Tab-separated table of C-alpha atoms and ligand atoms in Angstrom:
chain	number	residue	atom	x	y	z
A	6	UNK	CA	-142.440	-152.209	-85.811
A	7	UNK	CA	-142.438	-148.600	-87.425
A	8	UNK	CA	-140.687	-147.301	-84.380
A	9	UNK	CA	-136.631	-148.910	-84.507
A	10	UNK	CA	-136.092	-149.970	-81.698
A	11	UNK	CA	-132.084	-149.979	-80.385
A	12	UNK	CA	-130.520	-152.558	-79.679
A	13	UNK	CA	-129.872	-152.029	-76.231
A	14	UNK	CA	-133.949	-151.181	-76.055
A	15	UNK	CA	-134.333	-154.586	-77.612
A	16	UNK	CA	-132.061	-155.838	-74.673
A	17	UNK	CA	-134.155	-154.442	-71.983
A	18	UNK	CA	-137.463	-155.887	-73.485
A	19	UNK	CA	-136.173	-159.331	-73.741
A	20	UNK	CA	-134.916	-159.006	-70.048
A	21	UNK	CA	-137.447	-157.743	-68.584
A	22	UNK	CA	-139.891	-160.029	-70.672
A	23	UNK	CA	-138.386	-162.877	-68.900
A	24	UNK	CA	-137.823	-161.868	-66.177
A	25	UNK	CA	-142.006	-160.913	-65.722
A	26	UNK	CA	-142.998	-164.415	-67.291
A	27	UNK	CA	-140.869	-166.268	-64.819
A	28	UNK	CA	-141.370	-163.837	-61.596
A	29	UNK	CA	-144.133	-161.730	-61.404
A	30	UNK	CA	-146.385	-163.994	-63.361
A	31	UNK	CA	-146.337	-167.066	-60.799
A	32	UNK	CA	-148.030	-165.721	-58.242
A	33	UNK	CA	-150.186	-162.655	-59.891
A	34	UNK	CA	-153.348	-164.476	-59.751
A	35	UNK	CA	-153.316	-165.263	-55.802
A	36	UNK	CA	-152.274	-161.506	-55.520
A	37	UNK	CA	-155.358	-160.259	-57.135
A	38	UNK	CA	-157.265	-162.375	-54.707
A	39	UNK	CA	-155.141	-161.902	-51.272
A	40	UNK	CA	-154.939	-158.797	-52.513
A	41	UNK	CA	-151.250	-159.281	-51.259
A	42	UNK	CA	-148.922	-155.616	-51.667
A	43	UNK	CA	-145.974	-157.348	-53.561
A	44	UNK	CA	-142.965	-155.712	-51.596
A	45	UNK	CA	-140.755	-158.275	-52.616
A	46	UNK	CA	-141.174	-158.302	-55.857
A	47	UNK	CA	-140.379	-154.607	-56.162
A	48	UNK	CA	-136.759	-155.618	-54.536
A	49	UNK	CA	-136.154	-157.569	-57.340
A	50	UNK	CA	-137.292	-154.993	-59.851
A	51	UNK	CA	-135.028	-152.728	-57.926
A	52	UNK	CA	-132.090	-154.714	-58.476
A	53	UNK	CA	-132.882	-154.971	-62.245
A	54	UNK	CA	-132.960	-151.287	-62.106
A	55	UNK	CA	-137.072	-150.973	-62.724
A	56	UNK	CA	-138.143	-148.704	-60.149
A	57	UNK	CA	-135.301	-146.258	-60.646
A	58	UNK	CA	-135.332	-146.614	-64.791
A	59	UNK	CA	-136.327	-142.335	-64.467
A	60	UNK	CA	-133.940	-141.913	-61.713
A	61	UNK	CA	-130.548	-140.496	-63.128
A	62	UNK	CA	-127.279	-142.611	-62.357
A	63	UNK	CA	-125.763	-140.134	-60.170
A	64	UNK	CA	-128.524	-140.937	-57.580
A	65	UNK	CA	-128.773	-144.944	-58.222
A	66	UNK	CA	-130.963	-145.016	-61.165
A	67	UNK	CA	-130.685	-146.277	-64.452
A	68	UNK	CA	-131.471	-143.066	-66.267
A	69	UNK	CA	-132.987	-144.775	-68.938
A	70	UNK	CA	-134.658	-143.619	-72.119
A	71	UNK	CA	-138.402	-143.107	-72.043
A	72	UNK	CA	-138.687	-146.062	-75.163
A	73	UNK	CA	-137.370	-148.134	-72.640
A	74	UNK	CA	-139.325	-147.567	-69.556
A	75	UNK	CA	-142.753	-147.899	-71.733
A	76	UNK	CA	-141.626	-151.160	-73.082
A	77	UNK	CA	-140.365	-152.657	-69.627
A	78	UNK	CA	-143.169	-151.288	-68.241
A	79	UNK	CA	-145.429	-153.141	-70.603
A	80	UNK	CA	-143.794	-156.147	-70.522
A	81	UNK	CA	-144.436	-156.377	-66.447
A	82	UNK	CA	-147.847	-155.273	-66.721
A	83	UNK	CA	-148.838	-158.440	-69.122
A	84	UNK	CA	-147.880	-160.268	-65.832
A	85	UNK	CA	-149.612	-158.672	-63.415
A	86	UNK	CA	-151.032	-155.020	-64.111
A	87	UNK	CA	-151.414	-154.493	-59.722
A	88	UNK	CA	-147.625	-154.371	-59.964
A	89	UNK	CA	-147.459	-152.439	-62.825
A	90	UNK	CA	-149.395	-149.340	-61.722
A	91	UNK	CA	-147.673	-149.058	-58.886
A	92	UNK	CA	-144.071	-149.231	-60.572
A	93	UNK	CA	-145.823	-146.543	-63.037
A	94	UNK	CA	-147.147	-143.734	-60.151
A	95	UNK	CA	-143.839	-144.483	-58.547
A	96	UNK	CA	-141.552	-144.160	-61.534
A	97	UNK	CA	-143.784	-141.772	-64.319
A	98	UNK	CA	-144.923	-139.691	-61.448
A	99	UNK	CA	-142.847	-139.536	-58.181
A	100	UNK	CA	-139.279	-140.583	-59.459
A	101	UNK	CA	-139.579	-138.262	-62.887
A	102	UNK	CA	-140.967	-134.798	-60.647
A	103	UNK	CA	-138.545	-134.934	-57.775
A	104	UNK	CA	-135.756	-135.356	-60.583
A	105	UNK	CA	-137.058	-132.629	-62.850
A	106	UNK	CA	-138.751	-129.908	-59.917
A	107	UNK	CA	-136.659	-131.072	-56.578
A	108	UNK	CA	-134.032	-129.291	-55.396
A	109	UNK	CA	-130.424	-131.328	-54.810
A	110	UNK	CA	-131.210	-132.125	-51.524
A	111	UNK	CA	-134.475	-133.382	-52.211
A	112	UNK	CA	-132.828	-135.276	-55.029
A	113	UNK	CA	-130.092	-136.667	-52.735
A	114	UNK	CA	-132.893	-137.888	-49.870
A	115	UNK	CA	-135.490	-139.427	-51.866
A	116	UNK	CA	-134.065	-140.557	-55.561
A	117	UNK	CA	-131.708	-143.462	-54.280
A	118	UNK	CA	-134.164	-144.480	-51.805
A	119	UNK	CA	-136.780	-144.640	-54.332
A	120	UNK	CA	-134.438	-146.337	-57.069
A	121	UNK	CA	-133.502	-149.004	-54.681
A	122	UNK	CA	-137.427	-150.109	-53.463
A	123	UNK	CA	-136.190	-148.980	-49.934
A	124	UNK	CA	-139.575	-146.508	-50.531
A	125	UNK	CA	-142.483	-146.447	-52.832
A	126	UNK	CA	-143.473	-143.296	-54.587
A	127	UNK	CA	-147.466	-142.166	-54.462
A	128	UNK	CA	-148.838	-139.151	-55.469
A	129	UNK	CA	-151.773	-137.320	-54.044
A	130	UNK	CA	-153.689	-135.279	-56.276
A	131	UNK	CA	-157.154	-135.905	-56.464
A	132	UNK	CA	-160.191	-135.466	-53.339
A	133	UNK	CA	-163.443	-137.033	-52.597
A	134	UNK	CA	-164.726	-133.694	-54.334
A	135	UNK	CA	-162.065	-132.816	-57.021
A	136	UNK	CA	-161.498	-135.716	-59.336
A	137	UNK	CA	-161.441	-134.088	-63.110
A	138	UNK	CA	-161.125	-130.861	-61.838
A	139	UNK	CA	-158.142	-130.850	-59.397
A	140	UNK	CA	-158.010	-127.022	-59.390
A	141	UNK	CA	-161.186	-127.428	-57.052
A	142	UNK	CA	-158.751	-129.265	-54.603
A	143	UNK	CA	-159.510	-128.167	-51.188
A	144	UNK	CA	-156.520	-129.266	-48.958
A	145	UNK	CA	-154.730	-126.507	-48.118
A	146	UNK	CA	-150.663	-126.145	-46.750
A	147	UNK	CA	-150.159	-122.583	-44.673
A	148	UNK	CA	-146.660	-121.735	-43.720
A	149	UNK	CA	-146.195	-121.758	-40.263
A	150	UNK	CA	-142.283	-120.585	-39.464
A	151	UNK	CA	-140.221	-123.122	-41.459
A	152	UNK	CA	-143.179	-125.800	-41.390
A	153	UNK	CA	-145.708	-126.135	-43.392
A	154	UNK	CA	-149.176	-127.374	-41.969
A	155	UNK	CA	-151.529	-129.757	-44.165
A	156	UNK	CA	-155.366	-130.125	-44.126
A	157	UNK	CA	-157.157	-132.015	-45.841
A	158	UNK	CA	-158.464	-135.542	-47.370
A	159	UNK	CA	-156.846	-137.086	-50.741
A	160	UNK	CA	-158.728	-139.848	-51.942
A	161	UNK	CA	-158.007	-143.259	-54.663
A	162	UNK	CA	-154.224	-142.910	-53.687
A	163	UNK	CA	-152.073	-145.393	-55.686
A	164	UNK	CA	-149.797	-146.748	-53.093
A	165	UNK	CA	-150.769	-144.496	-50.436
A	166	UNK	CA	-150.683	-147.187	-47.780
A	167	UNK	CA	-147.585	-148.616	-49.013
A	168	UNK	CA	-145.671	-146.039	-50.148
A	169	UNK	CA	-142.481	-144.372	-48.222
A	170	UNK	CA	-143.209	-140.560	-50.257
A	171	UNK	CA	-146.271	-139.312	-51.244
A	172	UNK	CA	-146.282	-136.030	-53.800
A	173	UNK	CA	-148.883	-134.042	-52.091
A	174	UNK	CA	-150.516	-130.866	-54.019
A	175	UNK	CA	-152.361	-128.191	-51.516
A	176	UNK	CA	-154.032	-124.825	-51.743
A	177	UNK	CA	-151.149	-122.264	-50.563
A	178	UNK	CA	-153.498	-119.109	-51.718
A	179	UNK	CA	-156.928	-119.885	-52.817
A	180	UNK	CA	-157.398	-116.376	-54.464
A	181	UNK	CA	-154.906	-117.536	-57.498
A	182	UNK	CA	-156.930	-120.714	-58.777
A	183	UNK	CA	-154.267	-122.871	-60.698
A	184	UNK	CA	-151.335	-120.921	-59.584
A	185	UNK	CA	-152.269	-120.931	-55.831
A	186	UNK	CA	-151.701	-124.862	-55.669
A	187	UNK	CA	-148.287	-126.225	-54.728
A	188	UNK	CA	-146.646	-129.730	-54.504
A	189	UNK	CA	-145.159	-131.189	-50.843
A	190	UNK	CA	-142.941	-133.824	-50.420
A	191	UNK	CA	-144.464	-135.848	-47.215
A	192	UNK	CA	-142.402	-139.057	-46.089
A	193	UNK	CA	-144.827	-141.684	-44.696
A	194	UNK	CA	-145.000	-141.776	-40.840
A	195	UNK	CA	-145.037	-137.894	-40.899
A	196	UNK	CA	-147.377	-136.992	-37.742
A	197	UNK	CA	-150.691	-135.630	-38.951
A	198	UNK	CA	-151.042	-137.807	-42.296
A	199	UNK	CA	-152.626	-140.695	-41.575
A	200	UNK	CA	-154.318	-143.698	-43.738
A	201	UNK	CA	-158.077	-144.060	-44.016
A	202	UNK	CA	-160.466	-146.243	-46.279
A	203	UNK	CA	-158.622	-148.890	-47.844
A	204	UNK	CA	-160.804	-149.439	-51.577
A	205	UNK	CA	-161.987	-152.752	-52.361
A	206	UNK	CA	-161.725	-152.834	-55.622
A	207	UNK	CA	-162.820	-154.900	-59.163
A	208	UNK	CA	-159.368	-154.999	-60.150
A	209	UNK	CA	-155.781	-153.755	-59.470
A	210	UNK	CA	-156.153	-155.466	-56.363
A	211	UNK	CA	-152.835	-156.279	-55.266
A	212	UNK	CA	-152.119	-152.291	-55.748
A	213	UNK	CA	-153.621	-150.193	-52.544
A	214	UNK	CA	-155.698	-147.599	-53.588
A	215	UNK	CA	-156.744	-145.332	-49.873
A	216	UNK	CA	-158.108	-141.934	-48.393
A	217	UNK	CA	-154.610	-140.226	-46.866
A	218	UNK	CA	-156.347	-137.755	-44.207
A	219	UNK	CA	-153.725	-134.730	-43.178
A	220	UNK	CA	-154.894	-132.854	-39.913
A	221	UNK	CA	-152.329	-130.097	-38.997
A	222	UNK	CA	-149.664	-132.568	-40.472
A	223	UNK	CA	-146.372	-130.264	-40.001
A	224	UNK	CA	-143.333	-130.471	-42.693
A	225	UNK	CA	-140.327	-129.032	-43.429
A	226	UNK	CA	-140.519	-125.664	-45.299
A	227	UNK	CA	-137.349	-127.701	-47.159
A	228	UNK	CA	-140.278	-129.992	-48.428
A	229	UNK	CA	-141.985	-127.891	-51.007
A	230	UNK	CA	-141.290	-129.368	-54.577
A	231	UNK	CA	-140.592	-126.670	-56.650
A	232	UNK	CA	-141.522	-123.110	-55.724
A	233	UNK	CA	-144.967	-122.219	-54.034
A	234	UNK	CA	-147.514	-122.238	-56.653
A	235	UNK	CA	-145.812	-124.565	-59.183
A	236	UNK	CA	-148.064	-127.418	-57.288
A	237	UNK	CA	-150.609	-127.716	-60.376
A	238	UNK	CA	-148.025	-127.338	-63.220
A	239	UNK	CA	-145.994	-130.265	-61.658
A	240	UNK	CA	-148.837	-132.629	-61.324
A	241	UNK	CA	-150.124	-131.441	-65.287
A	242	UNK	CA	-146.557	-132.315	-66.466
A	243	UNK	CA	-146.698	-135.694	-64.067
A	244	UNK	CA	-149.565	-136.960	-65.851
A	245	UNK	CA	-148.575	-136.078	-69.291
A	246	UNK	CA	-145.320	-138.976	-68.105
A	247	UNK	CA	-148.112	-140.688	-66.420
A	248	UNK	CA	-150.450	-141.568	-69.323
A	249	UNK	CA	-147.737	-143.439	-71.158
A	250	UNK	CA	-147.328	-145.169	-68.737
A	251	UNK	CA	-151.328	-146.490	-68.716
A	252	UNK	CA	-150.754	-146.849	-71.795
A	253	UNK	CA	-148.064	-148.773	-71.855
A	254	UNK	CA	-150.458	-150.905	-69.269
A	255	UNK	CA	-152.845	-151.184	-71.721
A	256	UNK	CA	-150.653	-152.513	-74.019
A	257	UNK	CA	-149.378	-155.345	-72.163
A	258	UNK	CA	-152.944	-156.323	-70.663
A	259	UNK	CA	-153.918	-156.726	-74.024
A	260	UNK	CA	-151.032	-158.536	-75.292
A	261	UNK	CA	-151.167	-160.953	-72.385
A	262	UNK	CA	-155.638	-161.536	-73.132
A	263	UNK	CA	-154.773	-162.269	-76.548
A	264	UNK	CA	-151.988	-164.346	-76.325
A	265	UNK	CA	-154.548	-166.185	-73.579
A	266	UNK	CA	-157.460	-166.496	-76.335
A	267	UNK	CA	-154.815	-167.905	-79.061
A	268	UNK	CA	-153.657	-170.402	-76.664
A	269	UNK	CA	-157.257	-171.327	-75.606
A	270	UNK	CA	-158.684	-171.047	-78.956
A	271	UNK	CA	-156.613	-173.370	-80.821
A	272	UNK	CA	-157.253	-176.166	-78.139
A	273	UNK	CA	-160.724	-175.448	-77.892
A	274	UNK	CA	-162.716	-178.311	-80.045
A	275	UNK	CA	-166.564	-177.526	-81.405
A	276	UNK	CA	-168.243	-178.841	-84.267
A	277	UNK	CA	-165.519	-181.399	-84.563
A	278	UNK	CA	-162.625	-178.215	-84.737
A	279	UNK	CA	-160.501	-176.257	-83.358
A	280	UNK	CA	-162.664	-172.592	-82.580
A	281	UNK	CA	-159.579	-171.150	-84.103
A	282	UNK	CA	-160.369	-172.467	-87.339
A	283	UNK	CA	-163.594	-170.252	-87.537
A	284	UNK	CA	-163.552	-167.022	-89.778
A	285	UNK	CA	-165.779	-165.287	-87.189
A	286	UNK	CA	-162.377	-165.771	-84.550
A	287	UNK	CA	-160.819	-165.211	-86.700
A	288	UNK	CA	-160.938	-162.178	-88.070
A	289	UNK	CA	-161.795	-160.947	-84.450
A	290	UNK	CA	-158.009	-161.839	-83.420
A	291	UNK	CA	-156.851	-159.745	-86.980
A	292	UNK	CA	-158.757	-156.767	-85.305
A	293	UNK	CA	-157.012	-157.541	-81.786
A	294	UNK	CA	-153.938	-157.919	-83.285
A	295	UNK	CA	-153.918	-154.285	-85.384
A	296	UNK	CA	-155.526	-152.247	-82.658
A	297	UNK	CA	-153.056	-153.736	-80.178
A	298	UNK	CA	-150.471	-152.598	-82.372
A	299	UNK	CA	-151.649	-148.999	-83.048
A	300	UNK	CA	-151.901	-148.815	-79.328
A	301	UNK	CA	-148.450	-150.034	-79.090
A	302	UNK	CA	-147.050	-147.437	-82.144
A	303	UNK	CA	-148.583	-144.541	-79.660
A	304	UNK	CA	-147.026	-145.269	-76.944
A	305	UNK	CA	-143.725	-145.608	-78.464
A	306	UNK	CA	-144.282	-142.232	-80.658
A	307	UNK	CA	-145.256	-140.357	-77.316
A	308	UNK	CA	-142.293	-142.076	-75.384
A	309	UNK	CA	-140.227	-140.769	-78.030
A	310	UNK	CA	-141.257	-137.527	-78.411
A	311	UNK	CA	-140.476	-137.319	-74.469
A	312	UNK	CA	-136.820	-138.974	-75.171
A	313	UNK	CA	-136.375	-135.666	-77.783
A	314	UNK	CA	-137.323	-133.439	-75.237
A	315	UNK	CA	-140.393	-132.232	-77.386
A	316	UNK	CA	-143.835	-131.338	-75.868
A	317	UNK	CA	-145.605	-134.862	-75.984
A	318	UNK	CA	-148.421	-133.721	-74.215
A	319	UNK	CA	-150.717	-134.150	-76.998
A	320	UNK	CA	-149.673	-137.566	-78.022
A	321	UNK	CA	-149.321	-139.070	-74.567
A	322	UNK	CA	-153.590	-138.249	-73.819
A	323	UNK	CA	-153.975	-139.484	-77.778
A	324	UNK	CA	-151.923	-143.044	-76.316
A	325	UNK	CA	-153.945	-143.597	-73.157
A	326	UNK	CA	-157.214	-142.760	-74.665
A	327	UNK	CA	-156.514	-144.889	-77.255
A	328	UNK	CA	-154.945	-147.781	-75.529
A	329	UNK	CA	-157.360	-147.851	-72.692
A	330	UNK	CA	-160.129	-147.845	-74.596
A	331	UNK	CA	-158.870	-150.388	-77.029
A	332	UNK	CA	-157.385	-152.891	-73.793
A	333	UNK	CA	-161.165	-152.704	-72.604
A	334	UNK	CA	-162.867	-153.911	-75.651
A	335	UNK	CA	-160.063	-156.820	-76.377
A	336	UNK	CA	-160.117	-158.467	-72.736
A	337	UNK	CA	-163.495	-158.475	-73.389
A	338	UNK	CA	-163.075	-160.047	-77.050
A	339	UNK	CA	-160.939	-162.487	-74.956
A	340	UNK	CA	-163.638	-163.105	-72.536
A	341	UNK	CA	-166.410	-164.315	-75.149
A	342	UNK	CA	-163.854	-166.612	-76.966
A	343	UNK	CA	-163.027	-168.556	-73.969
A	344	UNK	CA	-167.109	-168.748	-73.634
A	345	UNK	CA	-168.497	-169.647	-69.720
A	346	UNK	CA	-164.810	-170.585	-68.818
A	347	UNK	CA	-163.826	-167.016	-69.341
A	348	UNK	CA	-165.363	-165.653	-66.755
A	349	UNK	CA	-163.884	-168.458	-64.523
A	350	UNK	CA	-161.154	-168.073	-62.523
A	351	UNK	CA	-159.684	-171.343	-64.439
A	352	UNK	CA	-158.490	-169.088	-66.830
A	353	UNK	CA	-156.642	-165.633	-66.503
A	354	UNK	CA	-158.800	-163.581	-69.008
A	355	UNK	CA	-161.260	-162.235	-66.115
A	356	UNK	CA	-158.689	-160.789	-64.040
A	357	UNK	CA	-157.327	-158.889	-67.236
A	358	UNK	CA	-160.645	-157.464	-67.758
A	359	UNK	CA	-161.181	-156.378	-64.271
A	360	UNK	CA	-158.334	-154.773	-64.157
A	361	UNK	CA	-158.160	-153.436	-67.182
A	362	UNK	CA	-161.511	-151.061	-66.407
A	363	UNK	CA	-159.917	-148.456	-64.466
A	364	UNK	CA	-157.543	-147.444	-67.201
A	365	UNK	CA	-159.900	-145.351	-69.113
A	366	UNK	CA	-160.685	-143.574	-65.523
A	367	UNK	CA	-157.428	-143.047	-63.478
A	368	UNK	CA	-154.615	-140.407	-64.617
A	369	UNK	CA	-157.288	-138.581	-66.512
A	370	UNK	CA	-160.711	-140.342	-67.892
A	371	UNK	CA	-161.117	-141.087	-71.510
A	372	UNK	CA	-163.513	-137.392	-71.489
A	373	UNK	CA	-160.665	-135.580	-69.959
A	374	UNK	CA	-158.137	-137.039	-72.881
A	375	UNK	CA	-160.555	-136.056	-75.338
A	376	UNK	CA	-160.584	-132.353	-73.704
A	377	UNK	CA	-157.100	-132.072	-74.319
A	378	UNK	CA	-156.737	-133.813	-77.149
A	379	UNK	CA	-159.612	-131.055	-78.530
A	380	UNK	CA	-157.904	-128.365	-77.157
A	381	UNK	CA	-154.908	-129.042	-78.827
A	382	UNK	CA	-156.016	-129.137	-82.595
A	383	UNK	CA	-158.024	-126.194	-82.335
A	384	UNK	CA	-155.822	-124.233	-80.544
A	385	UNK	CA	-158.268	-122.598	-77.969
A	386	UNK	CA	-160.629	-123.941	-74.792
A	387	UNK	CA	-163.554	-124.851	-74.413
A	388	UNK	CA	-164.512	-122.419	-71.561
B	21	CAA	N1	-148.140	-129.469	-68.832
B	21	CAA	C1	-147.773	-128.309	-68.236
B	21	CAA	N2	-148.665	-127.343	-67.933
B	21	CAA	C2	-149.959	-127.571	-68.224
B	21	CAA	C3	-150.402	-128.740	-68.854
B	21	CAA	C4	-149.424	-129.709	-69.145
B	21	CAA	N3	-149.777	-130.874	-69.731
B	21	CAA	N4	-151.732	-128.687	-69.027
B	21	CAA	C5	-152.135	-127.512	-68.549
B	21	CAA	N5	-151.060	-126.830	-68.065
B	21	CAA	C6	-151.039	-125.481	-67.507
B	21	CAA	C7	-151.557	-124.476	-68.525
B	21	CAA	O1	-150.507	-124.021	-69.370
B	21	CAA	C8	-152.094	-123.372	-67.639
B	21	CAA	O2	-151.026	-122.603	-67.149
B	21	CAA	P1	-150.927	-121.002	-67.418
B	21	CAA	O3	-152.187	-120.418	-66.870
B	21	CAA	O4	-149.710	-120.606	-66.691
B	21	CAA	O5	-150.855	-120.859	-68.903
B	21	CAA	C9	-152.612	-124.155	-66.450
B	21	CAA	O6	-151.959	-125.403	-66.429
B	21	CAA	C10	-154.110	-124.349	-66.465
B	21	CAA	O7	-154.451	-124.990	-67.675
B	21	CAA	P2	-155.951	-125.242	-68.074
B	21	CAA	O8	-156.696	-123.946	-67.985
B	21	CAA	O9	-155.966	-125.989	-69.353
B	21	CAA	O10	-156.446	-126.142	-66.868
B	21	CAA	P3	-157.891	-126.704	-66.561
B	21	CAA	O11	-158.249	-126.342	-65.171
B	21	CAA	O12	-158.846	-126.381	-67.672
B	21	CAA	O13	-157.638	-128.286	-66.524
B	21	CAA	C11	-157.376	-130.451	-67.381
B	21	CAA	C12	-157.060	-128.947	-67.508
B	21	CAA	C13	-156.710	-131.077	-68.557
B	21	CAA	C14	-158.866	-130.753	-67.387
B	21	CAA	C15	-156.744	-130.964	-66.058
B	21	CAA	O14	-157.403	-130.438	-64.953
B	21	CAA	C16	-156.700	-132.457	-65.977
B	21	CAA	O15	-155.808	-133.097	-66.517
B	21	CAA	N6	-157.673	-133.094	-65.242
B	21	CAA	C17	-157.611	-134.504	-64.975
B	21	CAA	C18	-156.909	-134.771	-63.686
B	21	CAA	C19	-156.325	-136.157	-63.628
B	21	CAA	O16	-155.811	-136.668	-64.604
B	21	CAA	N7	-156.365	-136.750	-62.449
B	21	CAA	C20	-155.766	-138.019	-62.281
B	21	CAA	C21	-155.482	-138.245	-60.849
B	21	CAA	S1	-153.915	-138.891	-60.546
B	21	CAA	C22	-154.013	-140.543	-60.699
B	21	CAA	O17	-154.975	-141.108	-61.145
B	21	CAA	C23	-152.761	-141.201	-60.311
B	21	CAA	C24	-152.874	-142.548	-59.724
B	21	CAA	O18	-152.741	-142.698	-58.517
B	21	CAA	C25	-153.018	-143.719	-60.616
């Protein structure tokens, strides 16, 4: 590995490694079809310190380095990726902008709440009609005395059902584009936000995905993350944190397929041997094998650019276009070597796939990386 690792970073993979193998694994695959939210589970992450690894240790957390989230992260997403994405949204997302935007009291209600699994973070950025373009967001927040008041309808919330804080960005002044959006902090229960369509989805499915609906939902003035306006510069910098973390998804969907296809490819007997023993396999499992890695080298390089306090922006879209394009093509690689049994539910291959495909879509699609990738190296937009 180019990147040297620590040896206390070495530590936490290993840990966590286990940990994932002997926990969340056993019961991923009757998650994905119960579709079962895996509260428990999260406890026990808690107490290992993974849902508070960006949460600083005066308010619970483990205030870990960015290397180590991405490669803990990883390692529980090659178990079950549902569980992953939701530690990711709470941890990348929630945990990271209440500790970088939120005020101490902010800090002080939600951080050791949100280290300990007591809530789940979810953030609330996109609508029915402003996916790729959240500017066009039409919810709006108008201060009403020392409450805000919320309209609106979020839509393909991460934990919105399940979690106990939801980030929500509004319109504040429509006249100022960009700068007219801010960021709310909106404990679930508040009166006026309310759950509607629960997705059904290919994959992810033990990870709720819903419609949050706010009609004159009052909060605290105390409640704005940030100051008013700083709503679309939190949730840019959130997603740069974000896209590591698919990445790091990626990464461990793709390990886990391909460890899958060795295992079933050197039992597999045709034409009197082992499948594995074809060049065609092969050199299919060399490709895996480097592109898994180069996936795995920008995640790390991104993570570490965060851990120097440099702007990673660039190199975290360059990881999770990267990585979620390459974790598509290799479950699928996986898929044709177990032949007809790989698309089975005998075999775990088809639920990495499945849930694999939303990875080049959520926290920015694969166009929308390219766009900033683009922008970057020539140093000007494209509008
Ligand atoms: N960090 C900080 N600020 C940033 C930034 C970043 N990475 N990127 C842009 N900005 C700032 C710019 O500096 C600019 O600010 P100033 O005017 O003060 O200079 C401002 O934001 C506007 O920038 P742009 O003009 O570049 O913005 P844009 O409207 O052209 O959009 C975009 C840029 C990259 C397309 C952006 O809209 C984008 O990322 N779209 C995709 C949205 C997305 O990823 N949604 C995912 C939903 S969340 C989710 O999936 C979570 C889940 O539950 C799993």
């Amino acid at each position: 590995m180019s990147l040297q690792l620590t040896k206390e970073q070495k530590l936490v993979q290993n840990m966590i490694r286990e940990f994932s193998r002997k926990v969340i694994a056993q019961t991923a695959a009757e998650r994905d079809q119960t579709k079962e939210f895996p509260a428990e589970n999260f406890k026990k992450m808690a107490e290992l310190g993974l849902m508070g690894m960006t949460v600083p240790e005066e308010y619970n957390g483990e205030g870990s380095d960015a290397v180590s989230y991405v490669l803990a992260l990883s390692e529980i997403a090659y178990s079950c990726a549902s569980t992953a994405v939701v530690m990711s949204v709470h941890n990348s997302i929630v945990c990271d902008s209440i500790n970088r935007y939120g005020s101490k009291d902010q800090k002080e209600k939600f951080l050791p709440a949100l280290a300990d699994a007591e809530i789940i973070g979810a953030f609330a950025l996109t609508e029915p009609d402003a996916g790729s373009d959240p500017v066009a967001q039409e919810t709006t927040a108008v201060l009403d005395g020392e409450e805000y008041v919320l309209n609106g309808t979020k839509r393909f919330i991460t934990s919105g059902k399940n979690g106990g804080v939801v980030i929500v960005t509004a319109q504040t002044d429509t006249s100022k584009g960009h700068k007219g959006i801010s960021a709310f902090l909106v404990p679930q229960g508040t009166e006026g936000m309310s759950v509607g369509h629960v997705e059904d989805k290919i994959g992810l499915r033990a990870s709720d995905t819903v419609d949050l609906m706010f009609e004159n939902c009052r909060i605290p003035r105390a409640n704005l993350l940030g100051s008013e306006g700083d709503g679309f510069k939190i949730a840019m910098t959130a997603l740069d944190s974000g896209r590591i973390g698919i990445a790091a998804q990626s990464v461990g969907v793709a390990q886990a397929a391909m460890d899958e296809a060795v295992k079933y490819a050197k039992k597999r007997k045709q034409f009197g041997r082992s499948i594995a023993k074809f060049q065609g396999l092969r050199f299919i499992f060399a490709d895996m094998a480097v592109s898994i890695e180069a996936a795995r080298q920008l995640m790390l390089s991104a993570a570490a650019m965060k851990d120097r306090e440099e702007n990673f922006s660039l190199q975290a879209s360059m990881a999770k276009l990267f990585a979620s394009e390459m974790v598509n093509r290799v479950t699928g690689q996986a898929i044709q070597m177990h032949g007809g049994y790989g698309v089975t539910k005998d075999y775990p291959v088809e639920r990495f796939y499945r849930d694999a495909r939303v990875f080049t879509i959520y926290e920015g699609t694969s166009e929308i990386q390219r766009l900033v990738i683009s922008n970057h190296i020539l140093k000007d937009k494209r509008k």
